[in-house]
Short mmCIF file of C-alpha atoms and ligand atoms in Angstrom, two decimals:
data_model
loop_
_atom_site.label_atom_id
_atom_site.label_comp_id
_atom_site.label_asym_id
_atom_site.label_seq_id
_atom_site.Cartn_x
_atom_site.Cartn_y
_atom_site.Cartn_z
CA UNK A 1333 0.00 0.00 0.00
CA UNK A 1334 1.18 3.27 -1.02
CA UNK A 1335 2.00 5.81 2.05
CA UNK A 1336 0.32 9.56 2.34
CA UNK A 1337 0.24 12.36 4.36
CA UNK A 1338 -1.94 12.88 7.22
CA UNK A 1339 -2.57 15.83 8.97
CA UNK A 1340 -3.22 15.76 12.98
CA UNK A 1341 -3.79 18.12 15.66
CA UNK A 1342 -1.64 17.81 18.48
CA UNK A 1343 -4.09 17.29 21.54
CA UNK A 1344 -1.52 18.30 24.48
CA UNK A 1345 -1.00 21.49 22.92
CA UNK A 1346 -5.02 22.73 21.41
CA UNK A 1347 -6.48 24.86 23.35
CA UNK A 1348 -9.62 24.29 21.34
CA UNK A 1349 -10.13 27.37 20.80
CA UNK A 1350 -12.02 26.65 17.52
CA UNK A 1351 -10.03 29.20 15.26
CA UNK A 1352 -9.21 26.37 12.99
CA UNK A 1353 -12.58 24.40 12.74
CA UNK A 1354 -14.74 28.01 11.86
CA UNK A 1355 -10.75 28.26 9.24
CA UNK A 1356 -11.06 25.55 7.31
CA UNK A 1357 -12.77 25.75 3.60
CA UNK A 1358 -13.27 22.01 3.29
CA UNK A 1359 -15.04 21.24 6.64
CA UNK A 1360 -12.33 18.63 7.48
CA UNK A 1361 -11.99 19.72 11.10
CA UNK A 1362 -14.24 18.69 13.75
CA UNK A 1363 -14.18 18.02 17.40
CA UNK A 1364 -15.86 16.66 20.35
CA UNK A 1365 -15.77 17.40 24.31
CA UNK A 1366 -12.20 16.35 24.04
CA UNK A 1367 -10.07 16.82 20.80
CA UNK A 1368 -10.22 18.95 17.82
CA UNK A 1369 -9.14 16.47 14.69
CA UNK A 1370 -9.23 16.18 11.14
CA UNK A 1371 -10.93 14.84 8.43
CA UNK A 1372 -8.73 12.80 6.40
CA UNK A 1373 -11.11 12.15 3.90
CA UNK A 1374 -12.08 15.52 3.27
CA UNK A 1375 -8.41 17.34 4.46
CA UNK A 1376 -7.01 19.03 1.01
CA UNK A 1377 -3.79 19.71 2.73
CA UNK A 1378 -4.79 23.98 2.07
CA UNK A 1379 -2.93 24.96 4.83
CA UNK A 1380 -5.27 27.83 5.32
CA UNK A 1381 -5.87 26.79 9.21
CA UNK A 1382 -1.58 26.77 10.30
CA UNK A 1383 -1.17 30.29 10.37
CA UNK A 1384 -4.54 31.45 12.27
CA UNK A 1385 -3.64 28.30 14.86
CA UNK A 1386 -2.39 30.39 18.13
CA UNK A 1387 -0.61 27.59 19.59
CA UNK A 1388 0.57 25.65 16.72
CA UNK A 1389 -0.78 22.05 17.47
CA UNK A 1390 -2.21 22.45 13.90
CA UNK A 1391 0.62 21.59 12.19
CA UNK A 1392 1.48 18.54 12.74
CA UNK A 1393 1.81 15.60 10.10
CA UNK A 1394 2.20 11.66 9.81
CA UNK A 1395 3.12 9.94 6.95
CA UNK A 1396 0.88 6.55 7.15
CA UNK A 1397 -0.40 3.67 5.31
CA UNK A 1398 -3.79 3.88 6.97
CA UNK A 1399 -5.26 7.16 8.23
CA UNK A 1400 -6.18 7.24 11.29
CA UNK A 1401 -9.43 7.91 11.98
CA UNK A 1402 -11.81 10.75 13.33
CA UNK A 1403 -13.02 8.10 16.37
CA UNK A 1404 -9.18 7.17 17.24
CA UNK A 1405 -8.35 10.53 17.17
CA UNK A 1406 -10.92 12.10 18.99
CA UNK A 1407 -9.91 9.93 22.26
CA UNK A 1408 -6.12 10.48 21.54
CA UNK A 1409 -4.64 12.57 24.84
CA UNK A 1410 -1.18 13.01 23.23
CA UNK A 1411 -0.45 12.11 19.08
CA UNK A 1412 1.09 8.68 18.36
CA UNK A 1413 4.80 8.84 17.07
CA UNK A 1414 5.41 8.40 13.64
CA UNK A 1415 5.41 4.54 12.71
CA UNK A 1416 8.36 3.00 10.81
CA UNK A 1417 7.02 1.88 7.44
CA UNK A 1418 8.36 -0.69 6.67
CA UNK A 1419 9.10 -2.12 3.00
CA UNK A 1420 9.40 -5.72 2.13
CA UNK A 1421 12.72 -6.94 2.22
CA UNK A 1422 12.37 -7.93 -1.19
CA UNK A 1423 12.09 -4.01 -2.22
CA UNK A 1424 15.22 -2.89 -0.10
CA UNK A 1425 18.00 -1.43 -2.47
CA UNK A 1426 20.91 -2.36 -0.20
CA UNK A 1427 23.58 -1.27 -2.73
CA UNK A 1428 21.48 2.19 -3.16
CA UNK A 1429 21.08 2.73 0.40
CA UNK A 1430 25.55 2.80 0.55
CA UNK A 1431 25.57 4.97 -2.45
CA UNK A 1432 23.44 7.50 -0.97
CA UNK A 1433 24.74 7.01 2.23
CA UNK A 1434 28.88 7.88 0.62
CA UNK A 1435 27.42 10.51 -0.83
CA UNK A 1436 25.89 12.33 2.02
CA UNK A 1437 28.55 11.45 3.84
CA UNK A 1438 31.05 13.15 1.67
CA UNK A 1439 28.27 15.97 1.24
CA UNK A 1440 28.58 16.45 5.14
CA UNK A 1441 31.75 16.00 5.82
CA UNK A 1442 31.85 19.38 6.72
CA UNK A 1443 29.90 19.60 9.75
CA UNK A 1444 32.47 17.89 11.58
CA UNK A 1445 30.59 14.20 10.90
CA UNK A 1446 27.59 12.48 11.61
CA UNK A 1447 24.92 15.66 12.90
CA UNK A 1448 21.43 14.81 14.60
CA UNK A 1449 18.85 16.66 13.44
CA UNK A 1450 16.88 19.74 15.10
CA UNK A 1451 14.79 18.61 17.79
CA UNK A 1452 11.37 20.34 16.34
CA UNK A 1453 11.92 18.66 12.78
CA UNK A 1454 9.52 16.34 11.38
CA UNK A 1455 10.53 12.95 10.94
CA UNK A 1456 11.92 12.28 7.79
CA UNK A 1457 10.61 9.64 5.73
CA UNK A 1458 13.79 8.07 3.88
CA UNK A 1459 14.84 5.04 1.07
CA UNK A 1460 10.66 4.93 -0.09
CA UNK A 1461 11.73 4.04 -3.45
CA UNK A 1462 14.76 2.45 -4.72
CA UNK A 1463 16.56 2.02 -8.23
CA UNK A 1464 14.46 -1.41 -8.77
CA UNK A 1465 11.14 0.06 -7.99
CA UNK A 1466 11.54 3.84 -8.60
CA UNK A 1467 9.03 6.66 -8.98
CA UNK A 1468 8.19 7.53 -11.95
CA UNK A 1469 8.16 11.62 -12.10
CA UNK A 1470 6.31 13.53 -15.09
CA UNK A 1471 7.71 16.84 -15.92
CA UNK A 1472 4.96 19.39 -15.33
CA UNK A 1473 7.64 22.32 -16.35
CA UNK A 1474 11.44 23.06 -16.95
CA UNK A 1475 12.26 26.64 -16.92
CA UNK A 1476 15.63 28.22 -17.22
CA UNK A 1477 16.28 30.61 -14.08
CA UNK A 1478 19.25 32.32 -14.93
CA UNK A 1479 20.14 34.49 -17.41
CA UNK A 1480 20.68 33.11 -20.99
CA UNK A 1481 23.78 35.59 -21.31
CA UNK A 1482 25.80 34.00 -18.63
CA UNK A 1483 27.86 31.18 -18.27
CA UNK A 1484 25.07 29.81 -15.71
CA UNK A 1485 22.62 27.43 -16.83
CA UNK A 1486 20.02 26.80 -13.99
CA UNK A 1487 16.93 25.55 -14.32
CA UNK A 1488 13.83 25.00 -12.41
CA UNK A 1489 12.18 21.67 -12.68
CA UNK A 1490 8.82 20.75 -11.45
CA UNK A 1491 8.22 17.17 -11.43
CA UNK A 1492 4.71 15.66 -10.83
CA UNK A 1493 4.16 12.09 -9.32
CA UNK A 1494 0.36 11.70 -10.25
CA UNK A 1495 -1.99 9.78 -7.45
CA UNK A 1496 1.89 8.45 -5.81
CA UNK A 1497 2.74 10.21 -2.28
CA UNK A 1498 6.39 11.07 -2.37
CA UNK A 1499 6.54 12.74 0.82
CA UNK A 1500 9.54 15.11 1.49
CA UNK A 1501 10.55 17.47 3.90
CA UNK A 1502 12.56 20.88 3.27
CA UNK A 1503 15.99 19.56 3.17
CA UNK A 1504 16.30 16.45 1.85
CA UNK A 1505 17.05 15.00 -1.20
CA UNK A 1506 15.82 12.75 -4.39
CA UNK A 1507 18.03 10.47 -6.36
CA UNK A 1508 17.47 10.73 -9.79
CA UNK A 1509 18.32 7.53 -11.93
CA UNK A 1510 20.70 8.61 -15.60
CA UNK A 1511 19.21 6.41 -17.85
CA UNK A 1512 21.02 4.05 -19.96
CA UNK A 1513 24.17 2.13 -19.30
CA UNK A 1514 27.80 2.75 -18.89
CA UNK A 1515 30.54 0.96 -20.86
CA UNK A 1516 30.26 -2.51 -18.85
CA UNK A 1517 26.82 -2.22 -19.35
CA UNK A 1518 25.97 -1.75 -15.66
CA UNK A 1519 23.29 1.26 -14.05
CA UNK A 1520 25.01 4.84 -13.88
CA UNK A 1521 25.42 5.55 -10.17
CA UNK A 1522 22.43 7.83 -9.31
CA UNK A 1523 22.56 11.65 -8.33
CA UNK A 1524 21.09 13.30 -5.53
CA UNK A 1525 19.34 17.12 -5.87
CA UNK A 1526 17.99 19.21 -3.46
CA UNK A 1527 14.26 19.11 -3.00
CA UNK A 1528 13.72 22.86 -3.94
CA UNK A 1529 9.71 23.22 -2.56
CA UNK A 1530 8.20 23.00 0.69
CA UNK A 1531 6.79 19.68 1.93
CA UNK A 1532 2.95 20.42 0.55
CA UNK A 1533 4.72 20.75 -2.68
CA UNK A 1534 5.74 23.47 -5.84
CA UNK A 1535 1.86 23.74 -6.32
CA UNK A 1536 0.30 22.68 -2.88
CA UNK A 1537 -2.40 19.65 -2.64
CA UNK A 1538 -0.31 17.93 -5.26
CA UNK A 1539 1.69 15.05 -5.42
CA UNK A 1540 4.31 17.57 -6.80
CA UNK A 1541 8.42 18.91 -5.85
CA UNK A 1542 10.87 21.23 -7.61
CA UNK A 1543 14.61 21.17 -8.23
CA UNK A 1544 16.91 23.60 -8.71
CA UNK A 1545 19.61 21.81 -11.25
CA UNK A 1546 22.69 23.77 -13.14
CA UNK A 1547 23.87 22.57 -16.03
CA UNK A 1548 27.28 21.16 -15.64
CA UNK A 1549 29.59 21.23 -18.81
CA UNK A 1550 33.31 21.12 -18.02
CA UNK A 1551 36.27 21.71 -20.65
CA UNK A 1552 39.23 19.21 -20.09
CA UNK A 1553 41.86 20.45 -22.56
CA UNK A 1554 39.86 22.16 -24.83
CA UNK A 1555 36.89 19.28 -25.08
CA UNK A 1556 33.92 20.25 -23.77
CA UNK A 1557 32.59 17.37 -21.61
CA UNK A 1558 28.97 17.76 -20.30
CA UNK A 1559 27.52 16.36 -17.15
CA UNK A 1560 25.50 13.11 -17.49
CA UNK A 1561 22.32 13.68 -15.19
CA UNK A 1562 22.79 17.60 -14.86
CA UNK A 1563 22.07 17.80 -18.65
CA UNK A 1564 19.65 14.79 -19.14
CA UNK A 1565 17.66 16.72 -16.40
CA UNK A 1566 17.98 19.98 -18.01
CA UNK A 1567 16.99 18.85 -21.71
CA UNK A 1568 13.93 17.23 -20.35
CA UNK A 1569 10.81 18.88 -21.79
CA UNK A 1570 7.07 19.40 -20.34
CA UNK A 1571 5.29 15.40 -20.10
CA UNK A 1572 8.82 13.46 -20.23
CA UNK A 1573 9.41 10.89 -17.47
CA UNK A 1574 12.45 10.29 -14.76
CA UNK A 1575 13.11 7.73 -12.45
CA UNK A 1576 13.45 8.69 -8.96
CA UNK A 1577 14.75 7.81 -5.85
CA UNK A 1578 14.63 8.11 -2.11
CA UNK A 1579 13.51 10.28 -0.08
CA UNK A 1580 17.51 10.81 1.63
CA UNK A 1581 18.36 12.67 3.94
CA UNK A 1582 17.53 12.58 7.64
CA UNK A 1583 19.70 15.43 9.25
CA UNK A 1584 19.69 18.36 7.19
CA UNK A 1585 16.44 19.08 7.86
CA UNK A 1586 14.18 22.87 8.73
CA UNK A 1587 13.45 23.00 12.27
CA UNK A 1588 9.79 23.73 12.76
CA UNK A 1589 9.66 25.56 15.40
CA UNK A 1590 8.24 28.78 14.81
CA UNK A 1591 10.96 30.52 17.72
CA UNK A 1592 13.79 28.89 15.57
CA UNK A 1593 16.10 31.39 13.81
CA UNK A 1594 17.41 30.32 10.66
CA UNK A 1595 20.70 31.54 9.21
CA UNK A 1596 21.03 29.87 5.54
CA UNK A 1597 24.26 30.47 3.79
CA UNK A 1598 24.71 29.10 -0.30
CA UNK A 1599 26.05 29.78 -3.30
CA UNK A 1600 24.49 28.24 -6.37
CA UNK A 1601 21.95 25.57 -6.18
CA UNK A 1602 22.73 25.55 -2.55
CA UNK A 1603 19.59 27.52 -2.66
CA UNK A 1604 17.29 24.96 -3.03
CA UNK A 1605 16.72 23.25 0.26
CA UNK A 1606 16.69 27.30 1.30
CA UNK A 1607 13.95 27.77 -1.16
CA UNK A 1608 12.17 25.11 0.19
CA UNK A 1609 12.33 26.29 3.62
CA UNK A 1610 11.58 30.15 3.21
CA UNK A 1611 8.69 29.26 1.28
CA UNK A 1612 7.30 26.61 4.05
CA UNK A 1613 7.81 29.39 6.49
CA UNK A 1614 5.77 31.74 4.40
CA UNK A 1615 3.11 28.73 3.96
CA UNK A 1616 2.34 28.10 7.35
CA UNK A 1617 4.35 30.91 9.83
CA UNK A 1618 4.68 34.19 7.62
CA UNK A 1619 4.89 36.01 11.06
CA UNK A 1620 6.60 33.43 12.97
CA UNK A 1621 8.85 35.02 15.50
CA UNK A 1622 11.91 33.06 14.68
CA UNK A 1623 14.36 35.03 12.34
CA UNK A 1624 15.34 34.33 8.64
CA UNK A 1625 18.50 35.20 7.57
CA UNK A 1626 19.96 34.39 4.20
CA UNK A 1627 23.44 35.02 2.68
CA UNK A 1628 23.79 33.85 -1.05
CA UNK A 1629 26.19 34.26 -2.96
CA UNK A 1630 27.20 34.45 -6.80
CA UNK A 1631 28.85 36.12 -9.89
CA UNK A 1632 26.43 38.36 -11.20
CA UNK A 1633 22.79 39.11 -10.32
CA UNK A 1634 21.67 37.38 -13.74
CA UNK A 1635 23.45 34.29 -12.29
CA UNK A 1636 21.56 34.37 -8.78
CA UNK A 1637 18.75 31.46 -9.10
CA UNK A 1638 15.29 32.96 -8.05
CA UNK A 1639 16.88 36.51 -7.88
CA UNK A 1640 13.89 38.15 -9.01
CA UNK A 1641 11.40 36.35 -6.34
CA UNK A 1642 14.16 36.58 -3.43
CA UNK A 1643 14.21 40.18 -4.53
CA UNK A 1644 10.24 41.05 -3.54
CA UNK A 1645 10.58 39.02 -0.24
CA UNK A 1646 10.08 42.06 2.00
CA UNK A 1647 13.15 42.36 4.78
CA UNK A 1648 10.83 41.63 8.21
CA UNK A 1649 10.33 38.07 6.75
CA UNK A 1650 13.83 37.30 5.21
CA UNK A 1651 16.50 38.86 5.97
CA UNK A 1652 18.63 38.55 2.92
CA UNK A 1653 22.18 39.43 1.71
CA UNK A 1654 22.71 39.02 -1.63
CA UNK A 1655 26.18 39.05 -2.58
CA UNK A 1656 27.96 39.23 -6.16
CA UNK A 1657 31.94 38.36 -7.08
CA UNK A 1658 31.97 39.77 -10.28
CA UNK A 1659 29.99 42.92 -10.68
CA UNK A 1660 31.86 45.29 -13.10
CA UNK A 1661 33.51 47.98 -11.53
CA UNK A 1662 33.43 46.71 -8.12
CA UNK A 1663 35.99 44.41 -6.02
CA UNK A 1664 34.94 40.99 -5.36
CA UNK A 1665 32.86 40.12 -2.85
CA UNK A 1666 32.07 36.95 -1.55
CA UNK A 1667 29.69 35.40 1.42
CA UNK A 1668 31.84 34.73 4.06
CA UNK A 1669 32.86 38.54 3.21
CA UNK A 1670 28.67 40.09 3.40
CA UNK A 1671 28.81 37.38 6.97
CA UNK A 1672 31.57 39.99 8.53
CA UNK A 1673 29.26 43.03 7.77
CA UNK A 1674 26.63 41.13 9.89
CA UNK A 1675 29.37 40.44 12.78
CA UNK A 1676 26.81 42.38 15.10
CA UNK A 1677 24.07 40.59 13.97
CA UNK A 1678 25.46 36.86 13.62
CA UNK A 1679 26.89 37.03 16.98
CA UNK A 1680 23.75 38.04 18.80
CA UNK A 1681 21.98 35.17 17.20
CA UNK A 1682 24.44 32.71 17.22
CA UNK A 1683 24.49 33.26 21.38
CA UNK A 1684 20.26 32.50 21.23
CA UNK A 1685 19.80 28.76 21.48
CA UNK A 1686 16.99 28.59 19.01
CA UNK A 1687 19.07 29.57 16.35
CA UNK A 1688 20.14 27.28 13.76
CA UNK A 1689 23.12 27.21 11.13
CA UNK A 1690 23.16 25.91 7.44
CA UNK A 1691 25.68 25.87 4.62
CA UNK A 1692 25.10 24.46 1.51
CA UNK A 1693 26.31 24.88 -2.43
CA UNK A 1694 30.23 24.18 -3.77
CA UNK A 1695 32.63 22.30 -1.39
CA UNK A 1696 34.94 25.67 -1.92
CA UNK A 1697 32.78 27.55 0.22
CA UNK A 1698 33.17 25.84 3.33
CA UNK A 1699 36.71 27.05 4.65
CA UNK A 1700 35.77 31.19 4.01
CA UNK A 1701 32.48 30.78 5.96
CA UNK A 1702 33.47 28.50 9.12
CA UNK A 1703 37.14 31.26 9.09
CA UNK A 1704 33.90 33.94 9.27
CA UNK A 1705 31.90 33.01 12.12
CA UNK A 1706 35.42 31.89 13.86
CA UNK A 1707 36.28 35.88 13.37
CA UNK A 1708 32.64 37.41 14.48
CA UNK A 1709 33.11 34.93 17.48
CA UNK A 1710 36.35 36.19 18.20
CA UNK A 1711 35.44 39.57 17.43
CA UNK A 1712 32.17 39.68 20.07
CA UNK A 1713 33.55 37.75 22.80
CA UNK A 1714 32.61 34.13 22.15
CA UNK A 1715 34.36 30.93 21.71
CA UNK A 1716 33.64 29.58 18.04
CA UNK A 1717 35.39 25.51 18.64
CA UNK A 1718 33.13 25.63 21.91
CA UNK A 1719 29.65 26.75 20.43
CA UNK A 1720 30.16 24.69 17.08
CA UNK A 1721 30.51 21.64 19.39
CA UNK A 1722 27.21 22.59 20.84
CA UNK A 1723 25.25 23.34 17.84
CA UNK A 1724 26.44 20.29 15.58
CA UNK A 1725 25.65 17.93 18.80
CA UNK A 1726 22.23 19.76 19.07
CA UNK A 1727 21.33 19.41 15.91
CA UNK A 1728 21.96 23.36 14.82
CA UNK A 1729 25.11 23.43 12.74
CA UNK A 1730 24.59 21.81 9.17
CA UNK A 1731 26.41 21.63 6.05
CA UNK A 1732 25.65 19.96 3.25
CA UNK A 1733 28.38 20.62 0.15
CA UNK A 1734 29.14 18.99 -3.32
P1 FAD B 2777 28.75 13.82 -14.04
O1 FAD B 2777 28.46 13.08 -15.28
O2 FAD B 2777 28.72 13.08 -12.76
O3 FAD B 2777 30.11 14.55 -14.21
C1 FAD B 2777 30.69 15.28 -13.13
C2 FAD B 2777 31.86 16.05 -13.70
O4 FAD B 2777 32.81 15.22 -14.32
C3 FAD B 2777 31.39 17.02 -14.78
O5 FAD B 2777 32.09 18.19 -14.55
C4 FAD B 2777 31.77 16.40 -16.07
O6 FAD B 2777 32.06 17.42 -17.00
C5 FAD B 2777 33.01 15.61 -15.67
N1 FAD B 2777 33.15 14.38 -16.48
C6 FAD B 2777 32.16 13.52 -16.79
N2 FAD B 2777 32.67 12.51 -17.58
C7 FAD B 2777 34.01 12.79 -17.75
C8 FAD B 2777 35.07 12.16 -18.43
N3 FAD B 2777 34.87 11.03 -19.13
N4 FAD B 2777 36.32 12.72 -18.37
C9 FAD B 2777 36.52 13.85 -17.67
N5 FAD B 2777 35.55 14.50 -17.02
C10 FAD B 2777 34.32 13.98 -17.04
N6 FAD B 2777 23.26 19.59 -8.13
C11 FAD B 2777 22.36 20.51 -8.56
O7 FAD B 2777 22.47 21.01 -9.68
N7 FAD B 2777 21.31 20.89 -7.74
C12 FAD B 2777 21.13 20.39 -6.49
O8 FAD B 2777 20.17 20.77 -5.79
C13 FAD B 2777 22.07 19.42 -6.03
N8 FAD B 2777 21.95 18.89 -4.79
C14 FAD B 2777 22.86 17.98 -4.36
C15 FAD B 2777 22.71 17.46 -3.06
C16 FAD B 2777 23.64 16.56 -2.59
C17 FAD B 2777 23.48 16.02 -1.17
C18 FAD B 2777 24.72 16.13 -3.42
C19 FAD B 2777 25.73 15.15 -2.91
C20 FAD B 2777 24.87 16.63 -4.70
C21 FAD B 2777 23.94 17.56 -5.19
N9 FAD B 2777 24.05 18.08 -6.49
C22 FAD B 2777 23.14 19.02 -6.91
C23 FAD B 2777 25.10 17.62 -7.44
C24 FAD B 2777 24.51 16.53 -8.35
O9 FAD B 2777 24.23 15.37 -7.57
C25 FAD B 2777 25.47 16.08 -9.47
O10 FAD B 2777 26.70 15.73 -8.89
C26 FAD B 2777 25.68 17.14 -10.52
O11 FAD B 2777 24.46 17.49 -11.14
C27 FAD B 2777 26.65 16.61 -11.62
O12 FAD B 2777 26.13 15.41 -12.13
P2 FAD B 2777 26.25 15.05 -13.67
O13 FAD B 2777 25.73 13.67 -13.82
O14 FAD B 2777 25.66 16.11 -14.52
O15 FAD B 2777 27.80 15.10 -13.91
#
């Protein structure tokens, strides 16, 4: 049986105060002398009761194979935890499982090994589909996102999964599957991208996500050598199919705690799992009071992926520096260069326990940042080795390079 989504209300924290029931378009919520709960039937995942929710019990989720329903939850004094599925034996991709796991190893190696992941994160739902039995995704639109003048190809890719439930959280990310064979005639490894949406999807109530994929084409003495997956993904066109993988990924992953601070730091298509959680912040918690702070970096604003969107995101929600290395006329100017501006700024929140790091884009970017917040530590009176030992035990320091 195919997993979905459900959505629950957390009992020990309603104060059934009925804002959500008189909220919801649908009529899915309903309640009796004890709980509020929803209507999974009826439920069209709208969203339009999170924000109104005072408390935030609302938004809580379960991926299951059977709902549960309105008469369990309605004599439920605390939400069940979120039950292992578990796939037959006979559908486990062992071999796919150590790929992916290499790979996100090497991806993290940065945050100083193996992190946990933030304490108010959803549980992750991980290895649903494998290269034997993958997913099979229908492009619902490819659009280019940077500028066709530039060097940059990056596109935006929308991939639909029909009546399947792929569920995904902001953060994690999809194998795709290359096809055809190499020269032995065996599978091309598969490559991991970024989920680039929120977890209700590009275009909510549908089985839908986004990536954010650049074009790789390297020259190796004067031969031009393009990228096997980057390209096959960027040449798809509107109603083609791709095999997919996973969900991966159970550490990187948004904190959803609406008191968590979020500084996101990128370059590149290390924008998409920030995507992804800036717009499920503005889905659900548009005035949450945890801080969004963004630092994202690139040559030229034609090159910036989603500049134009970023651009409109008014400063009291994100808190954005958008930095540029080669703008004519001006020196070179990188992130961990914008993060030293914000010394102030990145100090007070780094000394706030709800606040939470992440890195992500090219493996070069790594060394500049981490030399930053060592400086704006030394430089406000705080000890950088000591607090990244904190955060990356706690779950609040996370990098994720490639
Ligand atoms: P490959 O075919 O793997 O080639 C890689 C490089 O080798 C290219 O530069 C190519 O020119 C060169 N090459 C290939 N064949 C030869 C040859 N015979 N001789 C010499 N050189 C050769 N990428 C994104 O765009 N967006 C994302 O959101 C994203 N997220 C990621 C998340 C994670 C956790 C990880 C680990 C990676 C992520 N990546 C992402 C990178 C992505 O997985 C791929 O590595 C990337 O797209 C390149 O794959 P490719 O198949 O196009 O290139």
């Amino acid at each position: 049986m195919q997993p979905t989504r459900q959505h629950l209300i957390d009992p020990e924290i309603c104060i059934r105060c009925n804002t959500c029931e008189e909220t919801c378009p649908v009529n899915a919520i309903t309640h009796n002398a004890d709980n509020y709960v929803v209507d999974a039937s009826k439920c069209n995942f709208c969203l339009d009761c999170i924000s109104p929710c005072p408390t935030g019990s609302i938004d809580n989720w379960r991926v299951v194979e059977r709902s549960y329903s309105l008469e369990e939850q309605l004599e439920w004094e605390d939400l069940p935890e979120q039950l292992e599925i578990v796939e037959d034996s006979g559908d486990r991709d062992e071999a796919l499982e150590l790929e992916v796991q290499n790979l996100l190893q090497q991806a993290h190696a940065g945050q100083g090994g193996r992190s946990v992941r933030p304490v108010s994160a959803s549980e992750p739902y991980i290895n649903l589909f494998s290269r034997t039995e993958p997913l099979v995704g229908r492009v619902a639109g490819n659009y280019t996102i940077t500028n066709s003048e530039t060097e940059s190809d990056i596109h935006h890719i929308v991939l639909d999964f029909g009546a399947s439930a792929f569920p995904v959280l902001e953060g994690q990310s999809i194998g795709i599957v290359p096809p055809g064979r190499d020269e032995s005639g065996r599978a091309h490894p598969i490559r991991l991208y970024s989920v680039a949406s929120p977890r209700n999807g590009e275009r909510p109530n549908h089985n839908n996500l986004s990536l954010t994929v650049k074009r790789v084409i390297e020259s190796e003495s004067g031969e031009k050598i393009p990228g096997l997956c980057s390209n096959f993904l960027c040449d798809l066109v509107k109603g083609d199919t791709v095999e997919v993988t996973g969900p991966f990924g159970s550490t990187f992953l948004m904190p959803n705690a609406p008191t968590a601070n979020i500084i996101m730091i990128c370059t590149g298509t290390g924008s998409a799992p920030f995507r992804a959680m800036t717009e499920q912040r503005r889905r659900t918690r548009p005035l949450a009071e945890g801080r969004l702070m963004l630092f994202f970096g690139a040559r030229t604003p034609e090159e910036l992926p989603y500049f134009g969107p970023l651009s409109r995101l008014p400063a009291s929600f994100l808190d954005k520096e958008l930095v540029f290395s080669r703008l004519p006329g001006k020196p070179k100017e990188y992130v961990q260069d914008r993060m030293l501006t914000r010394s102030g700024d990145i100090a007070r929140l780094l000394q706030d326990d709800e606040t939470y790091v992440y890195i992500c884009g090219l493996k070069g970017m790594e060394e500049g940042v981490e030399a930053s917040f060592q400086k704006i530590c030394s430089d406000n009176a705080l000890n950088w080795s000591d607090l990244i030992a904190t955060m990356r035990c706690t779950g609040r320091y996370h990098c994720e390079t490639y």
